[in-house]
Amino acid sequence: MKKKELLAMFRQLGCPTIFLTLSAAETKWSELIVILTQVLECLWEILFAPCGSFEGNELEDKYIRVEFQVRGSPHIHVLIWLKNAPKYDKNKPKSIEQCIAFLDKLISVNAKPTEFSEELINLQRHKHSHTCKKHVKNGIKCRFGIPYFPMKKAMILEPFTDDEKFTKKRK
């Protein structure tokens, strides 16, 4: 039933403006059980308030799915449709420019330092595991190229064409 509801939303509203995945770093968060409900309620109030946190773009609709990881902790996937958001068309340079400007307005890698800055950075830092390391001339390197450094401006990346996928596999 939920799948049909989601497909109907795509037909009626078009492509969503934003896709979010929200999850807690529960292994680093000893108070999680006590405050999880309060945090989620507050987050929903902020995200979906009529004035919104989307720089003047009113919330048109949303689709929410809660999933549970193997260890039992929840994470939430959210599709968000915003009114007056630019529509992406890869064949129209003006559309691409508008979408990039929109992304730059909503998303930032800058934050004012707080007393929690170091703790927040540690929660977001990539932890290498045996599956992401590869040996190179000067030691070991992450096969995903992490750390990623912030871009000065948003970019929209297109998937590889079939020819590009084939070329990459042959090398």
Short mmCIF file of C-alpha atoms in Angstrom, two decimals:
data_model
loop_
_atom_site.label_atom_id
_atom_site.label_comp_id
_atom_site.label_asym_id
_atom_site.label_seq_id
_atom_site.Cartn_x
_atom_site.Cartn_y
_atom_site.Cartn_z
CA MET A 1 0.00 0.00 0.00
CA LYS A 2 2.78 2.46 0.91
CA LYS A 3 4.51 1.80 -2.44
CA LYS A 4 1.34 2.73 -4.36
CA GLU A 5 0.94 5.83 -2.20
CA LEU A 6 4.51 6.89 -2.98
CA LEU A 7 4.11 6.24 -6.72
CA ALA A 8 0.93 8.33 -6.70
CA MET A 9 2.86 11.16 -5.03
CA PHE A 10 5.49 11.00 -7.80
CA ARG A 11 2.76 11.14 -10.46
CA GLN A 12 0.98 14.07 -8.81
CA LEU A 13 3.91 16.09 -7.45
CA GLY A 14 6.82 15.09 -9.69
CA CYS A 15 10.33 14.46 -8.46
CA PRO A 16 10.88 15.32 -4.76
CA THR A 17 12.95 18.39 -3.94
CA ILE A 18 14.96 16.85 -1.09
CA PHE A 19 15.84 13.33 0.12
CA LEU A 20 16.95 13.02 3.74
CA THR A 21 18.18 10.10 5.80
CA LEU A 22 18.20 10.79 9.53
CA SER A 23 19.91 8.43 11.93
CA ALA A 24 21.38 8.58 15.39
CA ALA A 25 24.95 7.62 16.25
CA GLU A 26 23.53 5.53 19.08
CA THR A 27 26.82 3.89 20.01
CA LYS A 28 28.14 7.36 20.90
CA TRP A 29 24.92 8.59 22.50
CA SER A 30 24.34 7.12 25.94
CA GLU A 31 21.22 9.25 26.62
CA LEU A 32 19.52 8.11 23.40
CA ILE A 33 16.77 6.00 24.95
CA VAL A 34 15.69 8.83 27.25
CA ILE A 35 15.65 11.70 24.78
CA LEU A 36 15.05 10.14 21.34
CA THR A 37 11.33 10.89 21.31
CA GLN A 38 11.84 14.51 22.33
CA VAL A 39 14.57 15.03 19.75
CA LEU A 40 12.49 13.56 16.91
CA GLU A 41 9.41 15.59 17.87
CA CYS A 42 11.49 18.78 17.94
CA LEU A 43 13.12 17.91 14.61
CA TRP A 44 9.75 17.32 12.94
CA GLU A 45 8.41 20.60 14.31
CA ILE A 46 11.38 22.49 12.89
CA LEU A 47 11.46 20.69 9.53
CA PHE A 48 7.76 20.81 8.85
CA ALA A 49 6.69 24.10 10.43
CA PRO A 50 4.55 26.23 8.08
CA CYS A 51 7.30 28.85 7.87
CA GLY A 52 9.73 25.96 7.36
CA SER A 53 13.46 25.74 7.47
CA PHE A 54 13.68 25.73 3.67
CA GLU A 55 14.53 29.39 2.99
CA GLY A 56 11.04 30.57 2.07
CA ASN A 57 10.00 27.45 0.14
CA GLU A 58 6.81 26.18 1.72
CA LEU A 59 6.40 22.46 2.32
CA GLU A 60 4.08 20.98 -0.32
CA ASP A 61 4.17 17.35 0.84
CA LYS A 62 6.36 14.72 2.46
CA TYR A 63 6.79 10.94 2.53
CA ILE A 64 8.37 9.32 5.58
CA ARG A 65 9.62 5.76 6.02
CA VAL A 66 11.12 4.45 9.25
CA GLU A 67 13.49 1.47 9.01
CA PHE A 68 15.35 -0.40 11.71
CA GLN A 69 18.97 -1.48 11.47
CA VAL A 70 20.05 -4.97 12.52
CA ARG A 71 20.96 -3.74 15.99
CA GLY A 72 17.47 -2.27 16.42
CA SER A 73 18.14 1.43 16.03
CA PRO A 74 15.79 3.36 13.75
CA HIS A 75 16.69 5.55 10.83
CA ILE A 76 14.27 7.63 8.84
CA HIS A 77 14.09 8.28 5.09
CA VAL A 78 12.19 11.39 4.04
CA LEU A 79 11.19 12.68 0.61
CA ILE A 80 10.25 16.36 0.66
CA TRP A 81 8.40 18.33 -1.99
CA LEU A 82 8.76 22.12 -1.70
CA LYS A 83 6.60 24.73 -3.42
CA ASN A 84 8.35 26.98 -5.92
CA ALA A 85 11.52 24.86 -5.94
CA PRO A 86 13.34 24.81 -9.29
CA LYS A 87 12.79 21.73 -11.46
CA TYR A 88 15.95 19.96 -12.64
CA ASP A 89 16.36 19.40 -16.38
CA LYS A 90 19.82 18.22 -17.39
CA ASN A 91 19.26 19.50 -20.94
CA LYS A 92 18.66 23.10 -19.86
CA PRO A 93 21.68 25.03 -18.51
CA LYS A 94 19.41 27.63 -16.86
CA SER A 95 17.64 24.85 -14.93
CA ILE A 96 20.99 23.50 -13.74
CA GLU A 97 22.09 26.99 -12.60
CA GLN A 98 18.81 27.54 -10.73
CA CYS A 99 19.05 24.16 -8.99
CA ILE A 100 22.66 24.77 -7.94
CA ALA A 101 21.76 28.22 -6.56
CA PHE A 102 18.83 26.62 -4.69
CA LEU A 103 21.09 23.91 -3.21
CA ASP A 104 23.67 26.48 -2.15
CA LYS A 105 20.92 28.45 -0.40
CA LEU A 106 19.66 25.40 1.56
CA ILE A 107 22.83 23.42 2.27
CA SER A 108 26.06 24.64 3.83
CA VAL A 109 29.24 23.09 5.16
CA ASN A 110 29.86 26.17 7.29
CA ALA A 111 28.83 26.32 10.91
CA LYS A 112 29.59 28.66 13.75
CA PRO A 113 31.90 26.98 16.26
CA THR A 114 30.16 25.91 19.46
CA GLU A 115 31.13 24.11 22.61
CA PHE A 116 29.94 20.92 20.87
CA SER A 117 31.91 21.38 17.61
CA GLU A 118 34.58 18.77 18.31
CA GLU A 119 32.01 16.22 19.50
CA LEU A 120 29.83 16.81 16.40
CA ILE A 121 32.80 16.47 14.07
CA ASN A 122 33.74 13.16 15.72
CA LEU A 123 30.20 11.85 15.20
CA GLN A 124 30.36 12.68 11.48
CA ARG A 125 33.92 11.49 10.83
CA HIS A 126 34.35 8.47 8.54
CA LYS A 127 35.81 5.44 10.28
CA HIS A 128 37.91 3.28 8.01
CA SER A 129 37.33 -0.46 8.09
CA HIS A 130 39.14 -3.33 6.41
CA THR A 131 36.71 -3.12 3.48
CA CYS A 132 37.58 0.46 2.53
CA LYS A 133 41.36 0.32 2.69
CA LYS A 134 43.61 -0.40 -0.27
CA HIS A 135 47.38 -0.54 -0.49
CA VAL A 136 49.14 2.10 -2.54
CA LYS A 137 52.83 3.03 -2.99
CA ASN A 138 53.03 5.30 0.06
CA GLY A 139 50.91 3.25 2.47
CA ILE A 140 47.20 2.63 2.82
CA LYS A 141 44.48 4.78 1.28
CA CYS A 142 40.68 4.75 1.48
CA ARG A 143 39.22 3.26 -1.72
CA PHE A 144 36.33 5.75 -1.45
CA GLY A 145 38.75 8.70 -1.50
CA ILE A 146 37.73 9.88 1.98
CA PRO A 147 38.19 12.45 3.38
CA TYR A 148 36.09 14.50 0.94
CA PHE A 149 36.83 18.17 1.16
CA PRO A 150 33.95 20.64 1.01
CA MET A 151 33.21 22.18 -2.37
CA LYS A 152 32.94 25.95 -2.62
CA LYS A 153 29.75 25.52 -4.67
CA ALA A 154 27.22 22.72 -5.14
CA MET A 155 27.57 20.42 -8.16
CA ILE A 156 25.01 18.15 -9.79
CA LEU A 157 26.64 14.91 -10.89
CA GLU A 158 25.07 12.76 -13.58
CA PRO A 159 25.30 8.95 -13.54
CA PHE A 160 27.86 7.32 -15.83
CA THR A 161 26.62 6.39 -19.30
CA ASP A 162 26.80 2.72 -20.26
CA ASP A 163 29.97 3.46 -22.29
CA GLU A 164 31.64 5.13 -19.30
CA LYS A 165 30.74 2.19 -17.04
CA PHE A 166 32.21 -0.27 -19.54
CA THR A 167 35.42 1.77 -19.97
CA LYS A 168 35.94 2.01 -16.21
CA LYS A 169 35.55 -1.79 -15.74
CA ARG A 170 38.09 -2.59 -18.48
CA LYS A 171 40.89 -0.57 -16.88
#
